[in-house]
Coordinates of C-alpha atoms in Angstrom, one line a residue:
W1 CA -9.0 1.5 11.1
H2 CA -6.6 3.2 8.6
S3 CA -4.1 5.6 8.1
D4 CA -5.4 8.6 5.8
W5 CA -4.7 8.1 2.1
S6 CA -1.9 5.7 2.3
F7 CA -2.9 4.6 -1.0
L8 CA -1.2 7.8 -2.5
R9 CA 2.3 8.1 -3.9
A10 CA 3.0 10.6 -1.3
P11 CA 0.4 10.1 1.6
P12 CA -0.3 12.9 4.0
A13 CA 1.8 13.5 7.1
G14 CA -0.9 14.4 9.2
T15 CA -4.6 15.2 9.9
V16 CA -6.3 18.0 11.5
L17 CA -10.2 17.8 12.9
Y18 CA -11.9 20.5 14.5
G19 CA -15.1 19.5 16.2
N20 CA -17.7 22.1 15.0
I21 CA -20.9 20.2 16.0
I22 CA -20.5 17.3 18.6
P23 CA -23.5 14.9 19.1
P24 CA -24.3 14.0 23.1
V25 CA -23.4 10.6 22.4
G26 CA -21.1 8.6 20.2
G27 CA -18.6 9.8 17.5
D28 CA -15.5 9.1 19.5
T29 CA -12.2 8.6 17.5
L30 CA -9.7 5.9 18.3
F31 CA -6.1 6.1 17.6
A32 CA -3.7 3.0 17.5
D33 CA 0.0 4.0 18.2
Q34 CA 1.9 2.0 15.5
H35 CA 5.2 2.8 16.9
A36 CA 4.3 0.9 20.2
A37 CA 2.8 -1.8 18.1
W38 CA 5.9 -2.4 16.4
E39 CA 8.2 -1.9 19.6
A40 CA 6.2 -4.7 21.4
L41 CA 6.7 -7.3 18.6
P42 CA 9.3 -10.1 19.6
P43 CA 12.5 -9.6 18.2
A44 CA 12.3 -12.7 15.7
R45 CA 8.9 -11.4 14.4
K46 CA 10.4 -7.9 13.6
R47 CA 13.1 -9.6 11.8
A48 CA 10.7 -11.6 9.6
L49 CA 8.8 -8.4 8.6
E50 CA 11.8 -6.0 8.2
G51 CA 12.2 -5.1 4.5
L52 CA 8.8 -6.1 3.4
T53 CA 7.0 -3.6 1.1
A54 CA 3.3 -3.1 1.1
I55 CA 1.1 -2.6 -1.8
H56 CA -1.4 0.3 -1.2
S57 CA -4.5 0.7 -3.1
A58 CA -8.0 2.5 -2.5
R59 CA -9.8 -0.1 -4.6
Y60 CA -11.8 -1.9 -1.7
A61 CA -13.1 1.6 -0.6
Y62 CA -13.2 4.0 -3.2
A63 CA -13.6 2.1 -6.8
P64 CA -16.9 2.0 -8.4
Q65 CA -17.5 -1.4 -6.9
G66 CA -15.8 -0.7 -3.6
T67 CA -17.4 -0.1 0.0
Y68 CA -18.0 3.6 -0.9
G69 CA -18.6 2.9 -4.6
E70 CA -21.7 3.5 -6.8
N71 CA -24.0 1.5 -4.7
D72 CA -23.3 3.4 -1.4
K73 CA -26.0 5.8 -0.6
G74 CA -26.7 8.6 2.0
R75 CA -23.4 9.6 3.3
S76 CA -22.7 12.9 4.9
M77 CA -19.4 13.0 2.9
D78 CA -19.3 13.5 -0.8
I79 CA -17.6 10.3 -1.9
R80 CA -16.8 10.1 -5.6
P81 CA -15.9 6.6 -6.7
S82 CA -13.6 6.3 -9.5
E83 CA -11.4 3.8 -11.6
A84 CA -8.4 5.8 -10.4
A85 CA -8.9 4.0 -7.0
L86 CA -7.4 0.7 -8.7
A87 CA -4.0 2.3 -8.7
T88 CA -1.3 1.0 -6.6
Y89 CA 1.8 2.4 -4.8
T90 CA 4.2 0.8 -2.5
H91 CA 5.5 1.9 0.8
P92 CA 7.6 0.1 3.5
L93 CA 5.4 -2.1 5.7
I94 CA 7.6 -1.0 8.6
A95 CA 8.6 2.7 8.0
T96 CA 11.2 4.9 9.8
H97 CA 9.5 8.2 10.9
P98 CA 11.2 11.0 8.9
E99 CA 11.3 13.3 11.9
T100 CA 11.6 11.1 15.2
G101 CA 13.7 8.2 13.5
R102 CA 11.3 5.8 15.2
R103 CA 10.2 2.6 13.5
G104 CA 6.6 1.3 13.1
F105 CA 4.0 0.0 11.0
F106 CA 2.6 2.2 8.1
S107 CA -1.0 1.6 7.5
T108 CA -2.9 -1.4 7.7
F109 CA -5.1 -4.2 5.8
G110 CA -7.9 -2.4 3.6
Y111 CA -5.6 0.1 2.1
I112 CA -2.6 -2.4 2.0
V113 CA -3.8 -5.1 -0.6
G114 CA -0.6 -7.1 -0.7
I115 CA 2.9 -7.4 0.0
E116 CA 5.3 -7.2 -3.0
G117 CA 6.8 -10.5 -4.1
M118 CA 4.6 -12.6 -1.8
P119 CA 1.5 -14.4 -3.3
D120 CA -1.8 -13.3 -2.1
N121 CA -2.4 -16.7 -0.3
E122 CA 0.4 -15.7 1.9
A123 CA 0.0 -12.0 2.1
L124 CA -3.6 -11.7 3.1
P125 CA -3.4 -14.0 6.0
L126 CA -0.2 -12.2 7.3
L127 CA -2.0 -8.6 6.9
R128 CA -5.1 -10.0 8.8
E129 CA -2.7 -11.2 11.5
L130 CA -1.0 -7.8 11.6
Y131 CA -4.2 -6.0 11.7
A132 CA -5.1 -7.8 14.6
W133 CA -1.9 -6.9 16.3
Q134 CA -1.7 -3.4 15.2
T135 CA -5.2 -2.6 16.7
R136 CA -4.6 -4.3 20.2
E137 CA -6.2 -2.6 23.1
E138 CA -2.9 -1.6 24.7
F139 CA -2.0 0.5 21.6
V140 CA -5.3 2.4 21.5
H141 CA -6.3 5.8 22.7
R142 CA -9.9 7.0 22.8
R143 CA -10.8 10.6 22.2
R144 CA -14.2 11.7 23.2
W145 CA -15.0 14.9 21.4
E146 CA -16.1 18.2 22.9
P147 CA -17.4 21.2 21.0
D148 CA -14.4 23.4 19.6
M149 CA -11.9 20.7 20.1
L150 CA -9.2 20.6 17.6
V151 CA -7.4 17.3 17.3
L152 CA -4.0 16.8 15.2
W153 CA -2.6 13.3 14.4
D154 CA 0.5 12.0 12.5
N155 CA -0.6 9.5 9.8
R156 CA 2.7 7.9 9.7
A157 CA 2.6 7.1 13.6
V158 CA -1.0 6.0 14.2
L159 CA -4.2 4.3 12.7
H160 CA -7.6 5.9 13.5
R161 CA -11.3 5.0 13.2
A162 CA -14.3 6.6 14.2
T163 CA -16.6 4.6 16.4
G164 CA -20.1 5.8 15.3
G165 CA -23.1 5.4 17.6
Y166 CA -24.6 9.0 17.1
E167 CA -27.3 8.1 15.1
G168 CA -30.2 10.6 15.1
H169 CA -27.7 13.4 16.0
R170 CA -25.6 15.7 14.0
R171 CA -21.9 15.5 14.0
E172 CA -19.8 18.0 12.0
L173 CA -16.1 18.0 11.9
H174 CA -13.9 20.2 9.8
R175 CA -10.8 18.6 8.3
T176 CA -7.4 19.8 7.2
T177 CA -4.9 17.6 5.7
I178 CA -1.3 18.0 5.9
A179 CA 0.9 17.1 3.0
A180 CA 4.4 15.2 3.0
P181 CA 7.1 14.0 0.9
A182 CA 6.9 10.3 0.0
Y183 CA 8.5 7.8 2.4
A184 CA 12.0 6.7 1.3

């Protein structure tokens, strides 16, 4: 689960995927509504999370020793690991959407590597707990791809993940990323 490139100073507003070649099985995309996840929290929990600043980084994914680092082989995407992935940027853990004004979680554990001013032995368990909440079934929509389908999502409002399960079949999606100014 992730929000595209939340580890940048100004993460993208959205992503567009076009289903060019769709396998006969698998390859669905799941979306988790982060406004609904926030709104479903008890008021006391919301108060405890308000004002926290998340530290974002691509280190666990794209640094040379990351998941998609120098030892990762055989991917269809051209992933280029780099020391630049060690950089960090901060964004509100709970952000106000610039167009709708709705509050919601912004990104999740993985690209969020800590909480500003909180020791890791407190921040990491909190991030794991929130990850479990953010991705609960009641917040998730499954999109089954069809040929020539175009899907657009708001990276500031949802998390997403691919399901896999199409081994032995070709899957080709064309992607466009939509820029946005940094969260205030």
